mmCIF file of C-alpha atoms in Angstrom:
data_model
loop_
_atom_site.group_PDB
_atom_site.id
_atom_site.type_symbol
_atom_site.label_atom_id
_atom_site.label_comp_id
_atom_site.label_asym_id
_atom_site.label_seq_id
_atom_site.Cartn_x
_atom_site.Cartn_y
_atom_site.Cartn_z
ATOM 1 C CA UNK A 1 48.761 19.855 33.271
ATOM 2 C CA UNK A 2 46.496 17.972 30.791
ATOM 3 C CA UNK A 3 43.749 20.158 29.305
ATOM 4 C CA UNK A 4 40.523 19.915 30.987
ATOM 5 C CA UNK A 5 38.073 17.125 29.540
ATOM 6 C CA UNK A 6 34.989 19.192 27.356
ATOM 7 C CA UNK A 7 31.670 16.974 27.488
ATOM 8 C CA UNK A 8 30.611 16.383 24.300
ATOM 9 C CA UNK A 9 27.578 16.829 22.746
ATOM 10 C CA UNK A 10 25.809 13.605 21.534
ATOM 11 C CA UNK A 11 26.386 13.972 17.680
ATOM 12 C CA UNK A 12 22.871 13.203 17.150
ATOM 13 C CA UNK A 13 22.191 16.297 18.949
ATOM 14 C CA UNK A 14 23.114 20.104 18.916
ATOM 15 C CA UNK A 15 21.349 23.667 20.403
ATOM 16 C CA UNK A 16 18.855 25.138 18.755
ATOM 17 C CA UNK A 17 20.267 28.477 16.780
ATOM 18 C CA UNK A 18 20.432 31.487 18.527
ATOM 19 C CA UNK A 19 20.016 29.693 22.023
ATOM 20 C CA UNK A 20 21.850 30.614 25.281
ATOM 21 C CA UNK A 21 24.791 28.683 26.266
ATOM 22 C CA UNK A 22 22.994 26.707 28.864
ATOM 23 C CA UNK A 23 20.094 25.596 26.730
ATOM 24 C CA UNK A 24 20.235 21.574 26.779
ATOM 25 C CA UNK A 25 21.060 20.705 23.345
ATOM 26 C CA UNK A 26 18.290 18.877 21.409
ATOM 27 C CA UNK A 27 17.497 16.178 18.502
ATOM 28 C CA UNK A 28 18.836 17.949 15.366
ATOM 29 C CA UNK A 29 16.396 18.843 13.182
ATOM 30 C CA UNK A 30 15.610 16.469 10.247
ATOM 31 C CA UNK A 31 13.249 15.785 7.291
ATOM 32 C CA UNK A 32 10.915 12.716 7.914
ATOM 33 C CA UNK A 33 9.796 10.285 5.182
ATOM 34 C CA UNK A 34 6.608 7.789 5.908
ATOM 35 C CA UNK A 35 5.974 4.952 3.062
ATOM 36 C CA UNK A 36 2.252 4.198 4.853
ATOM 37 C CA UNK A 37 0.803 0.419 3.813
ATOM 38 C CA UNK A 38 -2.264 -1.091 4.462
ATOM 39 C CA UNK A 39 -1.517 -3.137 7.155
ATOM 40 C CA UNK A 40 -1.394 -6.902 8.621
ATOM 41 C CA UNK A 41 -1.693 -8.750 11.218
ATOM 42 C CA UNK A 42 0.962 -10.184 13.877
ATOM 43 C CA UNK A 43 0.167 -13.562 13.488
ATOM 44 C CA UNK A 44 -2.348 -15.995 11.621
ATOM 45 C CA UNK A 45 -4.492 -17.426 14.685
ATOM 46 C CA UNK A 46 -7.991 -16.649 15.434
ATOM 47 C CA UNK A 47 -7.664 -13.861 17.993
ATOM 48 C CA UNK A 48 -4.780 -12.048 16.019
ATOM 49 C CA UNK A 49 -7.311 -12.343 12.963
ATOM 50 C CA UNK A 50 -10.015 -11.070 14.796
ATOM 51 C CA UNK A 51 -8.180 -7.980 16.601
ATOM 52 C CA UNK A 52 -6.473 -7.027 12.702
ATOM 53 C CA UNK A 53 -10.005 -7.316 10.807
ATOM 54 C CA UNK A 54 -12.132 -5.758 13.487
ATOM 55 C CA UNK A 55 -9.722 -2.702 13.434
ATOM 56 C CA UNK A 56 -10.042 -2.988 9.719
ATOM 57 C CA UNK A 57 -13.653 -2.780 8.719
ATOM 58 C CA UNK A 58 -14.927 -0.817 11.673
ATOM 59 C CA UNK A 59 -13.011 1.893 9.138
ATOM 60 C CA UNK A 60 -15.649 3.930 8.204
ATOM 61 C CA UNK A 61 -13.662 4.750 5.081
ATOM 62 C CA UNK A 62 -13.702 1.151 4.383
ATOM 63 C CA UNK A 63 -17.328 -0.045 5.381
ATOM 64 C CA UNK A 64 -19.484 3.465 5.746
ATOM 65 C CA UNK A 65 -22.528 2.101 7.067
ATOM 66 C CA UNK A 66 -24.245 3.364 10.420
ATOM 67 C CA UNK A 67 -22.308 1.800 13.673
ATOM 68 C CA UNK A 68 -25.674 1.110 15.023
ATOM 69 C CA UNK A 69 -26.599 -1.055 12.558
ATOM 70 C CA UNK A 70 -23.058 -2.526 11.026
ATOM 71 C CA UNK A 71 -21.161 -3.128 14.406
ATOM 72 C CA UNK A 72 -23.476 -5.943 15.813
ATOM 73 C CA UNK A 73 -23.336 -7.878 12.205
ATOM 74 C CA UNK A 74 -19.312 -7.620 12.548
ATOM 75 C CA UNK A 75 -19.021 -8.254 15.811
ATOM 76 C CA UNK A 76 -21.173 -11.110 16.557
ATOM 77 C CA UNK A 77 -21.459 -12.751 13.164
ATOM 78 C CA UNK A 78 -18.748 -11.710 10.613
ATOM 79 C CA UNK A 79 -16.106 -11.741 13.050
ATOM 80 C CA UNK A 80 -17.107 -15.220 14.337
ATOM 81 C CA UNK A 81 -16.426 -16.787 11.084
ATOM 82 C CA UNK A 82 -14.199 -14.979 8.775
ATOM 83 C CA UNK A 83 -10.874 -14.860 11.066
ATOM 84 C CA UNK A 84 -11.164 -18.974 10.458
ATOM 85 C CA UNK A 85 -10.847 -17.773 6.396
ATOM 86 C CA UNK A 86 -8.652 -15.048 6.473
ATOM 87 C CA UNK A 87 -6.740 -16.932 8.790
ATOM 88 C CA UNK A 88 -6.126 -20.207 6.465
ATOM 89 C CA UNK A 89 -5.673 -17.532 3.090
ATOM 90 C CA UNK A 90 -2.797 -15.836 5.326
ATOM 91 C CA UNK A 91 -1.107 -18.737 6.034
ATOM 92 C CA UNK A 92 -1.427 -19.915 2.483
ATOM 93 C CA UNK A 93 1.236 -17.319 1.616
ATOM 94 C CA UNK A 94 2.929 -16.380 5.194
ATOM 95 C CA UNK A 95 7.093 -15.844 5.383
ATOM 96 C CA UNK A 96 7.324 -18.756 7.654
ATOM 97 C CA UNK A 97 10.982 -17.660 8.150
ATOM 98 C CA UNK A 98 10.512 -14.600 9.392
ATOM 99 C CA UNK A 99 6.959 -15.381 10.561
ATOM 100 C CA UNK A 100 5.388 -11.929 9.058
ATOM 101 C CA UNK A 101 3.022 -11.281 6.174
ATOM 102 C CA UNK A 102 4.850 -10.793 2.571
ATOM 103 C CA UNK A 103 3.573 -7.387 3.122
ATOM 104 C CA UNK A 104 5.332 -6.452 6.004
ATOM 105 C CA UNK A 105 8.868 -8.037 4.724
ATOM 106 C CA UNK A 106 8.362 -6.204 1.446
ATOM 107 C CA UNK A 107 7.585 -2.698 2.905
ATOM 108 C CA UNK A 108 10.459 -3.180 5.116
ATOM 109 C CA UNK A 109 12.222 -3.745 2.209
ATOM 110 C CA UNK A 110 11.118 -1.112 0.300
ATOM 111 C CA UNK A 111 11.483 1.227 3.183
ATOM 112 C CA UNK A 112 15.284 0.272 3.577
ATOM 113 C CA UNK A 113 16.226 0.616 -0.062
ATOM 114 C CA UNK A 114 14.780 4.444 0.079
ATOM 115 C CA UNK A 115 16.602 5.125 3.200
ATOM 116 C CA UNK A 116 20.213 3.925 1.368
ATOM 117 C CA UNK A 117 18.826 6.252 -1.916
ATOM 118 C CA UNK A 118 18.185 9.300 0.458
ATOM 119 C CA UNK A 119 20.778 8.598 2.892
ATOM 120 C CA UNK A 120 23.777 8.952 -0.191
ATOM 121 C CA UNK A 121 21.598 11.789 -1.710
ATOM 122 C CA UNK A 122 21.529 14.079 1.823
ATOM 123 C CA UNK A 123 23.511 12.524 4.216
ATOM 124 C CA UNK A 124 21.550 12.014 7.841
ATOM 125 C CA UNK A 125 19.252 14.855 7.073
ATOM 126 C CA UNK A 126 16.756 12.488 6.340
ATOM 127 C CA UNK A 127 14.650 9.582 8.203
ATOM 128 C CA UNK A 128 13.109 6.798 6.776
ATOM 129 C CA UNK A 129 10.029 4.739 8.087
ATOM 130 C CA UNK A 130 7.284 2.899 7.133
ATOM 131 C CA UNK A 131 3.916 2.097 8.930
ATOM 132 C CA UNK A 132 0.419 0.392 8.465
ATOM 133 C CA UNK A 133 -3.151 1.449 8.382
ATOM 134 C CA UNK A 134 -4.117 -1.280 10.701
ATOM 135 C CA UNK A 135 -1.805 -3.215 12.759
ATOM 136 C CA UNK A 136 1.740 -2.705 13.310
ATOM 137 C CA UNK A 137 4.107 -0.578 12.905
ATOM 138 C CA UNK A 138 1.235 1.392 14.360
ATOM 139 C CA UNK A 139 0.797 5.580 12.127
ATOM 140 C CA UNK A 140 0.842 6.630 15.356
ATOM 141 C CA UNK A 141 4.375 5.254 16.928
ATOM 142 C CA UNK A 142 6.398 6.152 13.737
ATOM 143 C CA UNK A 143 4.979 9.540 13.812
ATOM 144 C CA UNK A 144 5.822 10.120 17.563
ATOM 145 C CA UNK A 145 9.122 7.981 16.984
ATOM 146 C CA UNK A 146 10.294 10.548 13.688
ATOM 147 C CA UNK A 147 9.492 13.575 15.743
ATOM 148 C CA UNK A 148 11.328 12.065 18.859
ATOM 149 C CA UNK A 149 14.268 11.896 16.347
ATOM 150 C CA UNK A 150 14.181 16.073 15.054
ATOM 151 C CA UNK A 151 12.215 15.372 12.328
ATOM 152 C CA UNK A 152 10.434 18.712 12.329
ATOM 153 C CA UNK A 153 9.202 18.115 8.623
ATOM 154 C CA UNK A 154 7.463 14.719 7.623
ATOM 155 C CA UNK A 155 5.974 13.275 4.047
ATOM 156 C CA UNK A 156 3.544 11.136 4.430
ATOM 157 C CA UNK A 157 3.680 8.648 1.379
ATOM 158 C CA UNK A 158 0.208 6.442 1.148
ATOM 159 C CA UNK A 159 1.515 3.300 -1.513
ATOM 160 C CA UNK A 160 -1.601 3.553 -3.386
ATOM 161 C CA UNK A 161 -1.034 4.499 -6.624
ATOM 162 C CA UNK A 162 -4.716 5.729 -7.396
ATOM 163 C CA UNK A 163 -6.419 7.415 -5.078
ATOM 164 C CA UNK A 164 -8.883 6.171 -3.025
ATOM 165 C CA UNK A 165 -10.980 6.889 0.136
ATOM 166 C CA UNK A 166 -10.632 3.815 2.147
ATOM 167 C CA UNK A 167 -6.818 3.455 1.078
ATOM 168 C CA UNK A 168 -5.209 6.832 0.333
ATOM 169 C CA UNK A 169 -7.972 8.832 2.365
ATOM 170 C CA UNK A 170 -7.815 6.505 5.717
ATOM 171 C CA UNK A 171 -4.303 6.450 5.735
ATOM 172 C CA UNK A 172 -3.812 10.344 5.720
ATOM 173 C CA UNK A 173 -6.894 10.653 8.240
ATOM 174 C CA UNK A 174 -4.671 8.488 10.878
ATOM 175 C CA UNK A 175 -1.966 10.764 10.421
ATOM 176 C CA UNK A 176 -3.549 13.524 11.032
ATOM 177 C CA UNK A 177 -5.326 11.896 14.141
ATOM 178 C CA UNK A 178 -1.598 11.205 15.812
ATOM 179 C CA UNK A 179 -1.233 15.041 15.084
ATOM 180 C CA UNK A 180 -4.399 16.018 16.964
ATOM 181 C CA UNK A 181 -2.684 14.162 19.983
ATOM 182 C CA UNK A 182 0.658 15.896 19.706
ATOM 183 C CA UNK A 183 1.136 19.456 21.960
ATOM 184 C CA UNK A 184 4.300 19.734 19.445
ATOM 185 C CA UNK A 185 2.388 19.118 15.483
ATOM 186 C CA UNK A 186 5.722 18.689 13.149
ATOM 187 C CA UNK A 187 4.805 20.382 9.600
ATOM 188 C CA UNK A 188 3.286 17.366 7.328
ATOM 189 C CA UNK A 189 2.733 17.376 3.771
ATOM 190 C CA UNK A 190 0.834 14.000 2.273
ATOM 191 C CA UNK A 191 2.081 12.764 -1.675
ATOM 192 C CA UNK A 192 -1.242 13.050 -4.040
ATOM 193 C CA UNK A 193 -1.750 9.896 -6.001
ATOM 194 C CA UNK A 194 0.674 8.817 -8.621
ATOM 195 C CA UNK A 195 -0.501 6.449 -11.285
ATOM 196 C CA UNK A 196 0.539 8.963 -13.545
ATOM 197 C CA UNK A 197 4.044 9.291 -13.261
ATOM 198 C CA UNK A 198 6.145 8.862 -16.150
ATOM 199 C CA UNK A 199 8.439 6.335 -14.129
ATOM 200 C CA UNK A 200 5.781 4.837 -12.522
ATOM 201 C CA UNK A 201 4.094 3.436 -15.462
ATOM 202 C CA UNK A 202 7.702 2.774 -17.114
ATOM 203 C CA UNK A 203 8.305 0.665 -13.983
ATOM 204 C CA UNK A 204 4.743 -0.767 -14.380
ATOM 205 C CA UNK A 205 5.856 -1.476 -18.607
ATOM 206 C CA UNK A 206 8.956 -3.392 -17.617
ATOM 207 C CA UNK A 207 7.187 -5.723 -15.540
ATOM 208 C CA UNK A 208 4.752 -6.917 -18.018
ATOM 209 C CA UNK A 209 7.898 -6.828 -20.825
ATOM 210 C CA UNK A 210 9.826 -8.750 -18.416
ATOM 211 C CA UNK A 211 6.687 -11.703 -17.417
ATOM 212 C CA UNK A 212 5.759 -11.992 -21.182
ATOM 213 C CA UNK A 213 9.469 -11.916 -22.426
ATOM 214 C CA UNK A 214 10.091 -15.155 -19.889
ATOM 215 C CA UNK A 215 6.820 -16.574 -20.973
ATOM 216 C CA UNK A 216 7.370 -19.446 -23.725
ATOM 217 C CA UNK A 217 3.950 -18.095 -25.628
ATOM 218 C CA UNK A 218 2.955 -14.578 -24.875
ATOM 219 C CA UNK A 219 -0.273 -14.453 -23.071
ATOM 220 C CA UNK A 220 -3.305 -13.661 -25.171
ATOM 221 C CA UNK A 221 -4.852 -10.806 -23.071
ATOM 222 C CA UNK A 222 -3.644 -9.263 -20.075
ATOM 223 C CA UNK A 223 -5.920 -8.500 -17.214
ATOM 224 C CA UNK A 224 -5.391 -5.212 -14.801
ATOM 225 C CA UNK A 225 -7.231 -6.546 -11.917
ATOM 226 C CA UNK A 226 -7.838 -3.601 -9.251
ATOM 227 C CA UNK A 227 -9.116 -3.749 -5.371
ATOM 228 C CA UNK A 228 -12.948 -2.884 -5.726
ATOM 229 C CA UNK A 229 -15.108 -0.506 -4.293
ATOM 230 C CA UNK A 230 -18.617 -0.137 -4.058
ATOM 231 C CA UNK A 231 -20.376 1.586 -7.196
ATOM 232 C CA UNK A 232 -22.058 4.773 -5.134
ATOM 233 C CA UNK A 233 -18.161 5.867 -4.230
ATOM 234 C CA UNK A 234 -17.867 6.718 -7.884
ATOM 235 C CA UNK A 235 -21.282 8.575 -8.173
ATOM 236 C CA UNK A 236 -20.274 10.085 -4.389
ATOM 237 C CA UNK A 237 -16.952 12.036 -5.663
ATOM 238 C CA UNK A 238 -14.695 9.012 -5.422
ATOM 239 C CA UNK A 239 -12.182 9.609 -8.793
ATOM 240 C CA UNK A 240 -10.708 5.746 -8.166
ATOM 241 C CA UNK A 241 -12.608 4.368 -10.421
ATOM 242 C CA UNK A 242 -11.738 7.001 -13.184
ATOM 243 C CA UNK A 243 -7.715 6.704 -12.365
ATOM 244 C CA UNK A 244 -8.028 3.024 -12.230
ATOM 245 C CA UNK A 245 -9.366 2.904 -16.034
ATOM 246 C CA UNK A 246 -6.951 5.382 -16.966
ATOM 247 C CA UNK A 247 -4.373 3.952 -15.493
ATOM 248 C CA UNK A 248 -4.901 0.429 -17.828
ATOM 249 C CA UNK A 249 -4.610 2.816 -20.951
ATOM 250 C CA UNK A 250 -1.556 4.780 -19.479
ATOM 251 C CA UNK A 251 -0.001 1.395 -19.596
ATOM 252 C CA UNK A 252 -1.118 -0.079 -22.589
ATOM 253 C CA UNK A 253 0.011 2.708 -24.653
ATOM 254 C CA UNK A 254 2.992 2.681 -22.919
ATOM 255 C CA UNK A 255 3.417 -0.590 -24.330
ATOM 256 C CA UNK A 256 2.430 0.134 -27.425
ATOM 257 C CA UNK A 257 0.010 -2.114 -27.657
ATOM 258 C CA UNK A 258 -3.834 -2.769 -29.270
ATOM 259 C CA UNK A 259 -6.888 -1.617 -27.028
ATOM 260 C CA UNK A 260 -7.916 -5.749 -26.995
ATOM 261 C CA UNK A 261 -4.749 -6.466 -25.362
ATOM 262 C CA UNK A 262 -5.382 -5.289 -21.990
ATOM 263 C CA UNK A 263 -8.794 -5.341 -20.193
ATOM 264 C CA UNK A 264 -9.474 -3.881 -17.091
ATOM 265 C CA UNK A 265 -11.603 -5.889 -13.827
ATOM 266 C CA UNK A 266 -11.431 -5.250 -10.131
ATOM 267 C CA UNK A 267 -11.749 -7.643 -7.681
ATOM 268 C CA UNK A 268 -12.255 -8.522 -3.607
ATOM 269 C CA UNK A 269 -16.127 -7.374 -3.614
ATOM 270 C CA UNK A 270 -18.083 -8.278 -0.482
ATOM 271 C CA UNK A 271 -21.350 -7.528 0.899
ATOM 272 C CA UNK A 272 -25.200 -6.893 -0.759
ATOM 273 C CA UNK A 273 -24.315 -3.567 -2.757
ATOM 274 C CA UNK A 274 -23.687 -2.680 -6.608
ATOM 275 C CA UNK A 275 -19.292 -2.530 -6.880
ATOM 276 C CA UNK A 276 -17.727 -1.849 -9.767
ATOM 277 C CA UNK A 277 -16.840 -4.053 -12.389
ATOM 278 C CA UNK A 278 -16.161 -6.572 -14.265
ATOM 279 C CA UNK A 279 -15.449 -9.058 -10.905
ATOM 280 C CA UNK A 280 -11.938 -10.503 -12.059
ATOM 281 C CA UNK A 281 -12.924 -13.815 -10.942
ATOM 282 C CA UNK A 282 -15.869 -14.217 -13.576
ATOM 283 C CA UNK A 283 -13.855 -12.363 -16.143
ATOM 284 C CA UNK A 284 -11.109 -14.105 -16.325
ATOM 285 C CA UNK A 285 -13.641 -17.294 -16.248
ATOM 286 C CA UNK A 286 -15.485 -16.256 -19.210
ATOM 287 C CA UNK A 287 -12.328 -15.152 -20.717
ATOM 288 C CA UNK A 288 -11.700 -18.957 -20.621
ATOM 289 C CA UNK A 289 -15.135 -19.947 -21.837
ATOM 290 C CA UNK A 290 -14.510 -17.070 -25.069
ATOM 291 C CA UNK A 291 -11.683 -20.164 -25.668
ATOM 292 C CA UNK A 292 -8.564 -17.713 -24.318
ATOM 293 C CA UNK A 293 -6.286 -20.492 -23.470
ATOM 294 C CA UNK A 294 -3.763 -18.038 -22.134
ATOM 295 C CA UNK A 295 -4.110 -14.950 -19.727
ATOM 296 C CA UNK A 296 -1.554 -12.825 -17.389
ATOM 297 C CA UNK A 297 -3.229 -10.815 -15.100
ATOM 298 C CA UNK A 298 -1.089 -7.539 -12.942
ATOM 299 C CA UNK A 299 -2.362 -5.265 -9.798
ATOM 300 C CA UNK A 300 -1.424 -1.970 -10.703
ATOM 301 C CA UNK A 301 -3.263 -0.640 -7.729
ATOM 302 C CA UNK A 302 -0.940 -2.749 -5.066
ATOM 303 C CA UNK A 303 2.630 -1.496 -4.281
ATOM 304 C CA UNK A 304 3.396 -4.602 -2.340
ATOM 305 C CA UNK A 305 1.877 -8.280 -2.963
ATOM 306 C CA UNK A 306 -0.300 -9.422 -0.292
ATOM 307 C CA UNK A 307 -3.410 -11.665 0.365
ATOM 308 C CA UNK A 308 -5.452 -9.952 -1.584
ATOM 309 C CA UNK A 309 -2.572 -10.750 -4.885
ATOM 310 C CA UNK A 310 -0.700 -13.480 -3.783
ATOM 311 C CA UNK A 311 -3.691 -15.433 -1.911
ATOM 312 C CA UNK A 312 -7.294 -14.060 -4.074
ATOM 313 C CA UNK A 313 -5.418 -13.773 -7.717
ATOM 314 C CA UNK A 314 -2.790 -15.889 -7.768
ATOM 315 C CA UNK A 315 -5.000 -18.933 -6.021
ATOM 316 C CA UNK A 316 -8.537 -17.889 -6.444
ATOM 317 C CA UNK A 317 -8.727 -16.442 -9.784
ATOM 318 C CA UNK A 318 -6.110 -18.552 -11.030
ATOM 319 C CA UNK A 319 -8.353 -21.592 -10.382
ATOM 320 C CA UNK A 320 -11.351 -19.620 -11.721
ATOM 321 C CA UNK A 321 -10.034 -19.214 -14.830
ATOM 322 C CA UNK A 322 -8.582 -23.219 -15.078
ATOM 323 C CA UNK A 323 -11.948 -24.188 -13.884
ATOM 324 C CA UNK A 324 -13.643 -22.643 -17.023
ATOM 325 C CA UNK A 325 -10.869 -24.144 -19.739
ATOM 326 C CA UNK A 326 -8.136 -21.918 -19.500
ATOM 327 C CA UNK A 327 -4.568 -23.612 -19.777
ATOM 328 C CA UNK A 328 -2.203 -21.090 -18.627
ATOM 329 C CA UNK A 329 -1.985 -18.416 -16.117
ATOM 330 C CA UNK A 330 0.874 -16.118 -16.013
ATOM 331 C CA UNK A 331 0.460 -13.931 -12.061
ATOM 332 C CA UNK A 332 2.943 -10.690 -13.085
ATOM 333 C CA UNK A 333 4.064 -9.880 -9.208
ATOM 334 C CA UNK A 334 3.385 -6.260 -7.605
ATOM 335 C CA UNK A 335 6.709 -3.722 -8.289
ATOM 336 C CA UNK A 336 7.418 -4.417 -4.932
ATOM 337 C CA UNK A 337 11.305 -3.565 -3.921
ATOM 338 C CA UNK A 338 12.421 -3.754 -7.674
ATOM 339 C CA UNK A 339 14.918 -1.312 -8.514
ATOM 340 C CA UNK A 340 12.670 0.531 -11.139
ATOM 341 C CA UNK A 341 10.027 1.033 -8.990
ATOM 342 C CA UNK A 342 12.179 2.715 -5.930
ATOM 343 C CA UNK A 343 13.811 4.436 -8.278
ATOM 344 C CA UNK A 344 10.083 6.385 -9.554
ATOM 345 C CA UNK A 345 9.272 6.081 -5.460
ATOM 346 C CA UNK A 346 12.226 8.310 -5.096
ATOM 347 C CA UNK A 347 11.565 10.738 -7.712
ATOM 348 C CA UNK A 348 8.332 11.033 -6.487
ATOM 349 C CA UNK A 349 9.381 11.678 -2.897
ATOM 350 C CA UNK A 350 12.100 13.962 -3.911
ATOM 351 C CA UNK A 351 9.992 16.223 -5.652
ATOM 352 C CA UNK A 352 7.315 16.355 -2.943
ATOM 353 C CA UNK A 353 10.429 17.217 -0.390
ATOM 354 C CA UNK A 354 11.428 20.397 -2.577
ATOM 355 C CA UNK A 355 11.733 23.317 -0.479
ATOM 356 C CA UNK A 356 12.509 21.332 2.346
ATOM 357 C CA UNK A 357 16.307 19.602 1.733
#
């Protein structure tokens, strides 16, 4: 007589240890890893516009003022007009082919070359996903989705390389909110900012020795153009600021090169308030007007291009800068999916996984 037929167990699946022999058997347990962006929206029209930047700046991380007295101004005035902008800027640098922001189809990106790195390092021990502040994939259905999956353990990974309250700060406070929600919290560790890291900055080095080596005349003075915040953050506790500067003479020694070289300005400033500075879009104009004919400007604060690179520097302050007499402008991209800058990604995550793999 044939043997009798033993049902088995999906191999995604197995009993918990020490369980009795009828206990249904269960995900297996697994290590999650979450590369968290800043988010975009589904599509470029008005109403997708809208629903993306309302969700943004009612962030109190991002815009801290009173509800009472900032949600009218947003919602009836500011959020009449600007999805028209914001709108036209998106699809200024949309991937028409895959009709998604060059944010999301890097990230993706990014996110699948990690998973390959960890998948050949520990096998299916570990899951890989990515999510956005605002918009989608949502935090909160990659967090439910991982611990749907066994993953008991998940590191949250903000891309920001400095740290920053409305970037680093919101990001880990949405988390955290999916985990207030959850009857069943997995264990969650967040990565601390990295501007740094050895491999980092030698990933941030290569790009600028890689943009001036294809350049027929070097640039005369690299710009470090950073995201802005207001002024008060800085005096309020906020160290961005602080890391951002130090991260501009982290690379220029790096790169062996003289203080003049490389000037720091940070950029995207909005509303009445003092922000830090220089702006990069009168800097790089009066760097034209000082008779620089020449400039390259990076974003060492940006993982991944987006508008606020490939749209405000590489358009806007690109035409600032031509306006005022410059000749040439040299846009060094974001480290984006290069192998370099996975490669420091994954030394990063790997060593904020210890203990649990």
């Amino acid at each position: 007589m044939p043997s009798p037929q033993v049902e088995q167990e999906p191999s995604d699946c197995e009993r918990p240890a020490l369980a009795s022999s009828d206990h249904p058997p269960v995900a297996r347990a697994r290590v999650g890893v979450v590369l968290a962006n800043l988010g975009t929206p589904d599509a470029t029209d008005y109403w997708s516009m809208r629903r993306y930047l309302s969700e943004f700046l009612s962030d109190k991380r991002v815009v801290d003022y009173p509800s009472w007295k900032w949600q009218p101004l947003l919602q009836l005035v500011i959020l009449s007009r600007r999805p028209f902008k914001s709108g036209e800027a998106y699809r200024s640098i949309w991937n028409s082919e895959k009709n998604e922001s060059p944010l999301l189809t890097i990230t993706r990106e990014q996110t699948r070359k990690m998973a390959e790195a960890l998948e050949a390092r520990h096998g299916d021990r570990v899951r890989v996903d990515f999510c956005m502040r605002y918009g989608n994939p949502s935090t909160d259905s990659v967090l439910r989705r991982l611990q749907a999956e066994g993953c008991e353990r998940i590191l949250f990974f903000p891309l920001y390389p400095q740290y920053a309250s409305p970037t680093t700060a919101t990001a880990n406070d949405h988390a955290f909110r999916t985990l207030m929600r959850l009857k069943w919290q997995p264990a969650i560790r967040t990565v601390p900012a990295y501007f740094e890291h050895p491999a980092y900055l030698e990933a941030l080095a290569n790009s600028v020795r890689e943009a001036y080596d294809a350049a027929e005349t070097p640039p005369e003075v690299l710009v470090a153009s950073y995201h802005g915040v207001p002024k008060r953050f800085l005096t309020e506790g906020d160290p961005y600021h602080c890391q951002c500067q130090k991260t501009t003479r982290l690379l220029r020694e790096r790169l062996g090169w003289e203080e003049s070289a490389i000037q720091t300005a940070f950029q995207s400033q909005f509303g009445p308030e003092a922000w830090v500075g220089p702006p990069t879009v009168d800097h790089v104009a009066e760097l034209a007007r000082q008779g620089r004919k020449h400039i390259a400007v990076i974003s060492p604060a940006f993982a991944s291009d987006c508008v606020e690179t490939l749209e405000e520097i590489n358009e806007e302050i690109r035409e600032s800068f031509l306006a005022a007499g410059g000749e040439r402008f040299t846009y060094i991209p974001c480290l984006n999916d290069r192998d370099d800058h996975i490669a420091a990604l994954l030394t990063i995550v790997e060593n904020e996984l210890a203990g649990w793999l």
